[in-house]
mmCIF file of C-alpha atoms in Angstrom:
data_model
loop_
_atom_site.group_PDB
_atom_site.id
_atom_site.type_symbol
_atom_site.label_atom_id
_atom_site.label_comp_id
_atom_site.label_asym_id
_atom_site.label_seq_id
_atom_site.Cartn_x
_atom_site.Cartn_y
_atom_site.Cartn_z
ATOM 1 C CA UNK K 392 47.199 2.205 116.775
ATOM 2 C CA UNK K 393 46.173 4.524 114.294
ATOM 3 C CA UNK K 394 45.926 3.848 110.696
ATOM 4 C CA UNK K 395 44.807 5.820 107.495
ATOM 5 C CA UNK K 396 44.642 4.874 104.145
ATOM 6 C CA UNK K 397 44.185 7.099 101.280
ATOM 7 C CA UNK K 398 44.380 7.083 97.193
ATOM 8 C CA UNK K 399 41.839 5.239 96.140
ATOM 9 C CA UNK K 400 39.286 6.364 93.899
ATOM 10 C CA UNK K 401 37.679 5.171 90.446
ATOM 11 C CA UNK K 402 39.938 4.025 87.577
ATOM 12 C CA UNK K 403 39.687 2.159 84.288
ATOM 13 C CA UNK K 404 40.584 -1.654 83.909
ATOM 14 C CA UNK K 405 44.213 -1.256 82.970
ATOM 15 C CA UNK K 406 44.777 1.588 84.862
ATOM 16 C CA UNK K 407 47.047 2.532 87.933
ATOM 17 C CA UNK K 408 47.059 3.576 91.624
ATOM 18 C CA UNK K 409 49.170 4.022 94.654
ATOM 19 C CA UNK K 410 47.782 3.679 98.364
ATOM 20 C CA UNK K 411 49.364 4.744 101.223
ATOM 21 C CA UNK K 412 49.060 3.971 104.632
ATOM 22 C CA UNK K 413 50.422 6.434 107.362
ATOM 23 C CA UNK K 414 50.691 4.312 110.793
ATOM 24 C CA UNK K 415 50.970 5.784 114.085
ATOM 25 C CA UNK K 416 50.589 4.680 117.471
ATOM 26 C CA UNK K 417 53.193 1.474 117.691
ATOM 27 C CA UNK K 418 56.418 0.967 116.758
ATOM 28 C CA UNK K 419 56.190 0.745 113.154
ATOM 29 C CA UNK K 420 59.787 -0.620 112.252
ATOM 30 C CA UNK K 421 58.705 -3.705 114.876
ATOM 31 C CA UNK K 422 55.639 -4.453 112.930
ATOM 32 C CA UNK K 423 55.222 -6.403 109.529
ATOM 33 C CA UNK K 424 52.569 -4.870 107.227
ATOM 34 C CA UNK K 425 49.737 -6.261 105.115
ATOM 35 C CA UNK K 426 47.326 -4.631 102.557
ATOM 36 C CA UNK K 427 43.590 -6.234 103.430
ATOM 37 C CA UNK K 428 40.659 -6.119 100.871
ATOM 38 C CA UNK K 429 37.016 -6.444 101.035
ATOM 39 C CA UNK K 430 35.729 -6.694 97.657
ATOM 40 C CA UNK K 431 31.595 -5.537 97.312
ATOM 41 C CA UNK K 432 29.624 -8.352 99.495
ATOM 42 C CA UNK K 433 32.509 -10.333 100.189
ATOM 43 C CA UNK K 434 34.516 -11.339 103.148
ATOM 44 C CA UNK K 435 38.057 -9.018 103.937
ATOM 45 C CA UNK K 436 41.136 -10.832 102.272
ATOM 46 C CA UNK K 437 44.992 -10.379 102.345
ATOM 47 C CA UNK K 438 46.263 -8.762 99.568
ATOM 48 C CA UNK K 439 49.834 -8.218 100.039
ATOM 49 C CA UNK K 440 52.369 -8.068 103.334
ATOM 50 C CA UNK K 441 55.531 -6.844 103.826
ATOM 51 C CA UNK K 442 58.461 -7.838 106.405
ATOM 52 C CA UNK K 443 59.856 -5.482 108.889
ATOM 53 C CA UNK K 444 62.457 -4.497 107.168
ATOM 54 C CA UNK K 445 60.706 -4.659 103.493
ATOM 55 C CA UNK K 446 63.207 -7.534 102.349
ATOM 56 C CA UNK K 447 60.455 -9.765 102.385
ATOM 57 C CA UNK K 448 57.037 -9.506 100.463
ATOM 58 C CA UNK K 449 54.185 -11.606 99.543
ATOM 59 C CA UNK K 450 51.207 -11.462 97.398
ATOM 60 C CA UNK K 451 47.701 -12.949 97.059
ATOM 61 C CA UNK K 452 47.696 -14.787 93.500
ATOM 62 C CA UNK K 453 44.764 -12.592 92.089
ATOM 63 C CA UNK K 454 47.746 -9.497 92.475
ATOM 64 C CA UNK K 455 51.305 -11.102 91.901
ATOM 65 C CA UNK K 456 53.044 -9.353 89.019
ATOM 66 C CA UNK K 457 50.610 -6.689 89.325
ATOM 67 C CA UNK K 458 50.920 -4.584 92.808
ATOM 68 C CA UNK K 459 53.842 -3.793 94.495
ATOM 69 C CA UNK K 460 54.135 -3.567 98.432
ATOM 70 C CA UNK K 461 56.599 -0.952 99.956
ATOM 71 C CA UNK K 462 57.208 0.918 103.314
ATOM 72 C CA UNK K 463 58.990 3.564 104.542
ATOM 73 C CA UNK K 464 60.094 2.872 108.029
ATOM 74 C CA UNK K 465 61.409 6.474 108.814
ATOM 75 C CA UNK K 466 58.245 7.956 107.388
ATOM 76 C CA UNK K 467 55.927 5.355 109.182
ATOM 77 C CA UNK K 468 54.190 4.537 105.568
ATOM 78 C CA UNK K 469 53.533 1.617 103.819
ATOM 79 C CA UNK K 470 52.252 1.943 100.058
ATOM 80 C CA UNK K 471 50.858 -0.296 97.565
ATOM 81 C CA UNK K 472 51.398 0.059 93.608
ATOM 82 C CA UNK K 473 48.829 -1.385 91.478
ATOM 83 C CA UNK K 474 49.092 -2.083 88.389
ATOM 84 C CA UNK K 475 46.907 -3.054 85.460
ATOM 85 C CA UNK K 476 43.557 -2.869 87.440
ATOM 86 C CA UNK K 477 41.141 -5.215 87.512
ATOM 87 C CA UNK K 478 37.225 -5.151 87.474
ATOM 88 C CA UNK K 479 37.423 -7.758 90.306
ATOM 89 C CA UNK K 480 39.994 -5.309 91.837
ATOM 90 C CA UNK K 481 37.367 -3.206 93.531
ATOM 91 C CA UNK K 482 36.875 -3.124 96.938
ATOM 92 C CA UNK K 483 38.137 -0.838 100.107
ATOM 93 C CA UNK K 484 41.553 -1.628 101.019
ATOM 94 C CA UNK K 485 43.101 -1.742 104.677
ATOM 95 C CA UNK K 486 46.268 -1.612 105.924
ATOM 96 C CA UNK K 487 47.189 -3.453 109.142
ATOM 97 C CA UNK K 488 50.024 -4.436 111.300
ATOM 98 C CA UNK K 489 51.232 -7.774 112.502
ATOM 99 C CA UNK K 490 53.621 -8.439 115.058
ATOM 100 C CA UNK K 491 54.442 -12.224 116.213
ATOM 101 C CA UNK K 492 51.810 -13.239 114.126
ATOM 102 C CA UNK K 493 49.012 -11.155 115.876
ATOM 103 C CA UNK K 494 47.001 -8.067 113.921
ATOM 104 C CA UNK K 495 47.704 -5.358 115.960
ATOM 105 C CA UNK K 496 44.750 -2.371 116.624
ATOM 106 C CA UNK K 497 41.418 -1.736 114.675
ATOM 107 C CA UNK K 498 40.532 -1.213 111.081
ATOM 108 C CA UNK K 499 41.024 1.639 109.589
ATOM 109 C CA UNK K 500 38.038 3.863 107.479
ATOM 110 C CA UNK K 501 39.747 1.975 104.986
ATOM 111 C CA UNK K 502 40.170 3.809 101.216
ATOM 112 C CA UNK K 503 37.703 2.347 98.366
ATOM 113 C CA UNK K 504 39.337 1.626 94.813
ATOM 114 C CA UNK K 505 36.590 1.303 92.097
ATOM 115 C CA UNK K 506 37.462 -0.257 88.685
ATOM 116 C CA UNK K 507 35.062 0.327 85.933
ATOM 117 C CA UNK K 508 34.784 1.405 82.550
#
């Protein structure tokens, strides 16, 4: 399993992003997918997972109404909108697959967002 997460970087509160997540190594279209955070000195926390076929998403409460989970099963990508950016936002943010229940591989180098005016 190889995973790589990119387009993070250092926004304003308020402000936008979009990470992606290019998968390799399993069968991606068998696999759901989840966004993972770990905010500054804080333990790694689910952010926002997606169903196999994308029909089926769910969201920590610190995010609903503000990202967006997506994948693209012929590109082997899953993305994540966010929208009006938080402070408590910041952190580096994994992707991850999960099949039956069961993370699947390692972490990732992960891809840091940093909110701060």
């Amino acid at each position: 399993v190889q995973l790589v997460e990119s387009g993070g970087g250092l926004v304003q509160p308020g402000g936008s992003l979009r990470l992606s997540c290019s998968a390799s190594g399993f069968t991606f279209s068998s696999a759901a997918m989840t966004w993972y955070r770990q905010p500054p000195g804080r333990e790694r926390e689910m952010v926002a997972t997606i169903s196999i076929t994308g029909d089926t998403t769910a969201y920590a409460d610190s995010v609903e109404g503000r990202f967006t989970i997506s994948r693209d099963n012929a590109k082997n990508m899953v993305d994540l909108q966010m929208n009006s950016l938080q402070l408590d936002d910041t952190g580096v943010y994994y992707c991850r697959p999960r099949r039956s229940g069961e993370l699947l591989g390692n972490w990732g180098q992960g891809t840091r967002v940093t909110v701060s005016s």
